Amino acid sequence: MVVKIDIAKIFTRDFPYLSKVEFFRKVLYALILFNALTLLPIAEDVYGYYGLVGTKGWDVTVPIYLQGTKALVNILSHPANSVYYWVYIVFVIGQFIFLITGLMGKWPRFSAFMVYIITINLHMKGHMAFTGGEVLLNMVLFYLMFIHKPKSEGIFGELQNILNNTFYWILLFQVCLLYFFSGAYKLFDDLWTGGYAMQYISLIDAYSSGLLKIFNDNYWLSAVATYLTLAYQLLFPIAVWIRKIKVPYLIFGVFFHLLISLGMGIFHFGMIMIVMYLLFLDEKQIEWLRTRIKRKKALAMPA
């Protein structure tokens, strides 16, 4: 039996995943908001022109209009900020404002654009203080700018459907590619192919909390964890599409990333990856999660 797939229809049909993407957007915004709150006490050190992170620099010999997108995402490194040192405060406050308007569903397109522009500028300025999670987050926020409910029918509605379908699948493939290449590069590292990676990580104080100390003197436990990590990452682009094993596979991934978040201290990266899993769930599973969250909110509210 031959199954014919109409590729064109996948990208031109009415977008069937809008509810899921909006739920994903709100959870992601809530995570960014939480992370922004935790960084407030050190905001000047991370984002300030004279902060500990330093500046990526700005070539004043090249006009802004010739610098392309770099000028748009590197504003906090402009030399003018050496005088107007408070500019970073405007960006920090702006991020809070537009994350909240995005969560409330106000001005969705403008809010999505501003969240992306402000967040990527903050990440560029504090680049040395962040991880690969922020790089992924920048790309995801860029893709989300193009996914919205069509405002009208006709050609503009059709164009919005094309954008929605296209960038939705880009989001999914972005995660699959991230896992595959992350696993593939590890195959060139003797620590990973030899089963020593988790043991090695556990011996680095800067990247290991008490949770990883169990690998210190136990090669076999380290080997099992190391090879499971490799298998999970390399098989993700295939396993995540198999309906019967998808949910338990993602549940394993949640525990895997919680271990990274809590065991290695890379909290934000692990949580971003967990949130990305929402995109691989179907509408019924998303509705179940949404119902559970609403129920917990109702129970938490005073009578």
Short mmCIF file of C-alpha atoms in Angstrom, two decimals:
data_model
loop_
_atom_site.label_atom_id
_atom_site.label_comp_id
_atom_site.label_asym_id
_atom_site.label_seq_id
_atom_site.Cartn_x
_atom_site.Cartn_y
_atom_site.Cartn_z
CA MET A 1 0.00 0.00 0.00
CA VAL A 2 1.47 3.31 -1.10
CA VAL A 3 0.71 6.38 1.01
CA LYS A 4 0.77 9.59 -0.98
CA ILE A 5 1.75 12.75 0.87
CA ASP A 6 0.74 16.08 -0.56
CA ILE A 7 3.70 18.24 0.50
CA ALA A 8 2.17 21.44 -0.81
CA LYS A 9 -0.99 20.91 1.22
CA ILE A 10 1.03 20.54 4.44
CA PHE A 11 2.21 24.13 4.04
CA THR A 12 -0.94 25.72 2.58
CA ARG A 13 -3.70 24.13 4.69
CA ASP A 14 -5.38 25.90 7.58
CA PHE A 15 -2.85 25.74 10.39
CA PRO A 16 -4.05 22.96 12.78
CA TYR A 17 -1.58 23.55 15.61
CA LEU A 18 -2.28 27.16 16.58
CA SER A 19 -3.66 26.29 20.03
CA LYS A 20 -0.59 24.17 20.81
CA VAL A 21 1.86 26.83 19.63
CA GLU A 22 0.11 29.53 21.68
CA PHE A 23 0.29 27.31 24.76
CA PHE A 24 3.97 26.68 24.02
CA ARG A 25 4.58 30.41 23.55
CA LYS A 26 3.04 31.23 26.93
CA VAL A 27 5.02 28.55 28.76
CA LEU A 28 8.22 29.73 27.05
CA TYR A 29 7.50 33.38 27.91
CA ALA A 30 6.84 32.39 31.52
CA LEU A 31 10.20 30.61 31.64
CA ILE A 32 12.01 33.63 30.15
CA LEU A 33 10.24 35.88 32.65
CA PHE A 34 11.31 33.66 35.55
CA ASN A 35 14.90 33.63 34.30
CA ALA A 36 14.86 37.42 33.86
CA LEU A 37 13.74 37.80 37.48
CA THR A 38 16.61 35.62 38.73
CA LEU A 39 19.10 37.76 36.78
CA LEU A 40 17.81 41.11 38.09
CA PRO A 41 20.30 41.30 41.00
CA ILE A 42 23.24 40.99 38.57
CA ALA A 43 21.65 42.74 35.57
CA GLU A 44 24.25 45.53 35.51
CA ASP A 45 27.11 43.03 35.62
CA VAL A 46 25.65 41.00 32.75
CA TYR A 47 24.09 43.66 30.53
CA GLY A 48 25.78 46.95 31.49
CA TYR A 49 28.35 48.47 29.16
CA TYR A 50 30.98 48.29 31.90
CA GLY A 51 29.74 44.96 33.24
CA LEU A 52 31.85 41.91 34.01
CA VAL A 53 30.96 40.28 30.69
CA GLY A 54 32.52 43.03 28.63
CA THR A 55 31.38 44.14 25.20
CA LYS A 56 31.34 42.45 21.80
CA GLY A 57 32.57 45.72 20.33
CA TRP A 58 31.28 47.97 17.59
CA ASP A 59 33.13 49.01 14.46
CA VAL A 60 32.54 52.76 14.38
CA THR A 61 34.28 53.02 11.00
CA VAL A 62 31.39 51.18 9.32
CA PRO A 63 28.04 53.00 8.97
CA ILE A 64 25.12 51.36 10.77
CA TYR A 65 23.24 50.73 7.52
CA LEU A 66 26.19 48.68 6.24
CA GLN A 67 26.46 46.51 9.34
CA GLY A 68 23.35 44.52 8.50
CA THR A 69 21.49 42.67 11.22
CA LYS A 70 24.47 42.87 13.58
CA ALA A 71 23.61 46.49 14.32
CA LEU A 72 20.04 45.49 15.24
CA VAL A 73 21.03 42.75 17.70
CA ASN A 74 24.17 44.36 19.17
CA ILE A 75 22.78 47.68 20.36
CA LEU A 76 24.00 47.34 23.96
CA SER A 77 27.61 47.17 22.76
CA HIS A 78 27.42 50.51 20.96
CA PRO A 79 30.03 53.00 22.32
CA ALA A 80 27.25 55.50 23.09
CA ASN A 81 26.29 53.26 26.00
CA SER A 82 29.53 54.25 27.71
CA VAL A 83 27.83 57.61 28.30
CA TYR A 84 24.21 56.51 28.48
CA TYR A 85 24.99 53.61 30.80
CA TRP A 86 21.30 53.27 31.77
CA VAL A 87 20.26 51.98 28.33
CA TYR A 88 20.46 48.37 29.51
CA ILE A 89 17.80 49.19 32.13
CA VAL A 90 15.41 50.18 29.33
CA PHE A 91 16.00 46.81 27.67
CA VAL A 92 15.50 44.87 30.92
CA ILE A 93 12.25 46.72 31.67
CA GLY A 94 11.14 46.38 28.05
CA GLN A 95 11.65 42.62 28.18
CA PHE A 96 9.40 42.38 31.24
CA ILE A 97 6.72 44.57 29.65
CA PHE A 98 6.50 42.67 26.35
CA LEU A 99 6.76 39.24 27.95
CA ILE A 100 3.75 40.19 30.08
CA THR A 101 1.79 41.62 27.13
CA GLY A 102 2.62 38.44 25.21
CA LEU A 103 1.38 36.28 28.08
CA MET A 104 -1.82 38.34 28.19
CA GLY A 105 -2.33 38.03 24.43
CA LYS A 106 -2.06 41.80 23.91
CA TRP A 107 -0.63 43.05 20.59
CA PRO A 108 0.62 39.50 19.79
CA ARG A 109 2.63 40.35 16.68
CA PHE A 110 4.26 43.46 18.12
CA SER A 111 4.89 41.73 21.45
CA ALA A 112 6.52 38.74 19.72
CA PHE A 113 8.75 41.07 17.68
CA MET A 114 9.80 43.11 20.71
CA VAL A 115 10.44 40.03 22.87
CA TYR A 116 12.76 38.72 20.16
CA ILE A 117 14.64 41.99 19.54
CA ILE A 118 15.08 42.83 23.22
CA THR A 119 15.98 39.30 24.30
CA ILE A 120 18.57 38.73 21.58
CA ASN A 121 20.20 42.08 22.40
CA LEU A 122 20.41 41.11 26.07
CA HIS A 123 21.84 37.70 25.15
CA MET A 124 24.39 39.23 22.78
CA LYS A 125 25.58 41.65 25.46
CA GLY A 126 25.83 38.94 28.12
CA HIS A 127 27.07 36.24 25.74
CA MET A 128 29.87 34.96 27.98
CA ALA A 129 27.46 34.38 30.87
CA PHE A 130 25.07 32.22 28.86
CA THR A 131 24.96 28.75 27.31
CA GLY A 132 23.77 27.14 24.09
CA GLY A 133 20.25 27.32 25.52
CA GLU A 134 20.15 31.05 24.87
CA VAL A 135 21.29 30.49 21.27
CA LEU A 136 18.41 28.06 20.73
CA LEU A 137 16.04 30.45 22.48
CA ASN A 138 17.02 33.28 20.13
CA MET A 139 16.18 31.13 17.11
CA VAL A 140 12.89 29.93 18.59
CA LEU A 141 11.78 33.48 19.38
CA PHE A 142 12.62 34.45 15.80
CA TYR A 143 10.45 31.64 14.40
CA LEU A 144 7.58 32.49 16.76
CA MET A 145 7.38 36.00 15.32
CA PHE A 146 5.85 34.48 12.18
CA ILE A 147 3.26 32.17 13.79
CA HIS A 148 -0.03 33.92 14.56
CA LYS A 149 -3.76 33.58 14.09
CA PRO A 150 -4.74 34.89 10.61
CA LYS A 151 -6.44 38.26 10.86
CA SER A 152 -8.43 37.85 7.69
CA GLU A 153 -9.26 35.49 4.87
CA GLY A 154 -8.08 35.88 1.31
CA ILE A 155 -4.48 36.27 0.24
CA PHE A 156 -3.24 37.59 3.60
CA GLY A 157 -4.92 34.78 5.47
CA GLU A 158 -3.39 32.25 3.08
CA LEU A 159 0.03 33.84 3.50
CA GLN A 160 -0.30 33.64 7.28
CA ASN A 161 -1.22 29.94 7.01
CA ILE A 162 1.89 29.31 4.90
CA LEU A 163 4.05 31.13 7.45
CA ASN A 164 2.42 29.25 10.33
CA ASN A 165 2.91 25.82 8.80
CA THR A 166 6.43 26.57 7.56
CA PHE A 167 7.84 27.93 10.80
CA TYR A 168 6.06 25.29 12.89
CA TRP A 169 7.92 22.55 11.02
CA ILE A 170 11.14 24.55 11.20
CA LEU A 171 10.74 24.60 15.00
CA LEU A 172 10.36 20.81 15.10
CA PHE A 173 13.26 20.12 12.77
CA GLN A 174 15.44 22.59 14.66
CA VAL A 175 15.12 20.46 17.80
CA CYS A 176 15.75 17.24 15.86
CA LEU A 177 18.88 18.67 14.23
CA LEU A 178 20.13 19.98 17.56
CA TYR A 179 19.92 16.52 19.13
CA PHE A 180 21.39 14.70 16.16
CA PHE A 181 24.44 16.91 15.72
CA SER A 182 24.97 17.13 19.46
CA GLY A 183 25.13 13.33 19.55
CA ALA A 184 27.15 13.05 16.33
CA TYR A 185 29.89 15.40 17.54
CA LYS A 186 30.20 13.38 20.74
CA LEU A 187 31.18 10.37 18.63
CA PHE A 188 34.50 12.10 17.90
CA ASP A 189 35.27 12.44 21.62
CA ASP A 190 37.06 9.53 23.32
CA LEU A 191 35.46 10.40 26.67
CA TRP A 192 32.02 9.78 25.18
CA THR A 193 32.84 6.74 23.07
CA GLY A 194 34.79 5.24 25.97
CA GLY A 195 31.95 5.73 28.46
CA TYR A 196 33.88 8.15 30.69
CA ALA A 197 31.98 11.39 29.95
CA MET A 198 29.68 11.43 32.98
CA GLN A 199 32.54 10.43 35.26
CA TYR A 200 34.70 13.22 33.85
CA ILE A 201 31.93 15.81 34.24
CA SER A 202 31.33 14.73 37.85
CA LEU A 203 34.96 15.58 38.69
CA ILE A 204 34.66 19.18 37.46
CA ASP A 205 33.40 21.23 40.39
CA ALA A 206 32.15 24.09 38.18
CA TYR A 207 29.81 21.73 36.28
CA SER A 208 28.88 19.20 38.92
CA SER A 209 26.66 19.33 41.98
CA GLY A 210 26.18 16.57 44.52
CA LEU A 211 23.80 14.77 42.16
CA LEU A 212 26.62 13.76 39.82
CA LYS A 213 29.03 12.57 42.50
CA ILE A 214 27.59 9.06 42.09
CA PHE A 215 29.67 8.80 38.89
CA ASN A 216 32.98 9.71 40.56
CA ASP A 217 34.31 6.23 41.24
CA ASN A 218 31.88 4.09 39.29
CA TYR A 219 32.90 3.55 35.67
CA TRP A 220 30.05 1.18 34.86
CA LEU A 221 27.38 3.61 36.08
CA SER A 222 29.12 6.36 34.12
CA ALA A 223 29.24 4.17 31.00
CA VAL A 224 25.51 3.38 31.20
CA ALA A 225 24.59 7.08 31.61
CA THR A 226 27.03 8.13 28.88
CA TYR A 227 25.79 5.64 26.29
CA LEU A 228 22.13 6.30 27.17
CA THR A 229 22.76 10.00 26.54
CA LEU A 230 24.37 9.26 23.18
CA ALA A 231 21.56 6.89 22.16
CA TYR A 232 18.87 9.35 23.23
CA GLN A 233 20.34 12.22 21.25
CA LEU A 234 21.13 10.24 18.10
CA LEU A 235 17.78 8.44 18.00
CA PHE A 236 15.63 11.47 18.90
CA PRO A 237 15.00 12.59 15.26
CA ILE A 238 13.45 9.16 14.59
CA ALA A 239 11.95 8.05 17.90
CA VAL A 240 10.01 11.29 18.48
CA TRP A 241 7.85 10.58 15.41
CA ILE A 242 6.86 7.04 16.50
CA ARG A 243 3.52 7.51 18.22
CA LYS A 244 3.68 4.41 20.45
CA ILE A 245 6.97 5.34 22.10
CA LYS A 246 6.94 9.13 21.79
CA VAL A 247 5.50 9.97 25.21
CA PRO A 248 7.73 7.63 27.29
CA TYR A 249 10.69 8.76 25.16
CA LEU A 250 9.97 12.41 25.97
CA ILE A 251 9.41 11.59 29.65
CA PHE A 252 12.90 10.05 29.70
CA GLY A 253 14.14 13.27 28.08
CA VAL A 254 12.50 15.35 30.82
CA PHE A 255 14.43 13.43 33.49
CA PHE A 256 17.58 13.67 31.37
CA HIS A 257 17.33 17.46 31.14
CA LEU A 258 16.37 17.81 34.80
CA LEU A 259 19.62 16.03 35.58
CA ILE A 260 21.46 18.55 33.39
CA SER A 261 19.61 21.47 35.00
CA LEU A 262 20.11 20.40 38.60
CA GLY A 263 23.20 18.20 38.34
CA MET A 264 25.33 20.41 36.10
CA GLY A 265 23.87 23.75 37.15
CA ILE A 266 22.81 24.61 33.59
CA PHE A 267 19.24 25.26 34.70
CA HIS A 268 17.97 27.48 31.92
CA PHE A 269 19.25 25.27 29.09
CA GLY A 270 17.64 22.14 30.53
CA MET A 271 14.31 23.87 31.09
CA ILE A 272 14.27 25.33 27.57
CA MET A 273 14.72 21.84 26.12
CA ILE A 274 11.89 20.47 28.29
CA VAL A 275 9.57 23.26 27.13
CA MET A 276 10.47 22.47 23.50
CA TYR A 277 8.92 19.01 23.99
CA LEU A 278 5.47 20.62 24.08
CA LEU A 279 5.70 21.07 20.31
CA PHE A 280 5.90 17.29 19.80
CA LEU A 281 2.73 16.53 21.79
CA ASP A 282 -0.66 16.23 20.10
CA GLU A 283 -3.63 18.47 20.83
CA LYS A 284 -5.25 16.05 23.33
CA GLN A 285 -2.05 15.85 25.37
CA ILE A 286 -1.70 19.63 25.33
CA GLU A 287 -5.30 20.01 26.47
CA TRP A 288 -4.64 17.57 29.33
CA LEU A 289 -1.65 19.68 30.42
CA ARG A 290 -3.63 22.90 30.11
CA THR A 291 -6.44 21.44 32.22
CA ARG A 292 -3.98 20.28 34.90
CA ILE A 293 -2.41 23.75 35.09
CA LYS A 294 -5.81 25.45 35.37
CA ARG A 295 -6.84 23.01 38.11
CA LYS A 296 -3.68 23.71 40.10
CA LYS A 297 -4.22 27.45 39.71
CA ALA A 298 -7.78 27.09 41.01
CA LEU A 299 -6.59 25.07 44.01
CA ALA A 300 -3.87 27.62 44.77
CA MET A 301 -6.28 30.56 44.78
CA PRO A 302 -7.73 31.52 48.21
CA ALA A 303 -11.41 30.68 48.71
#
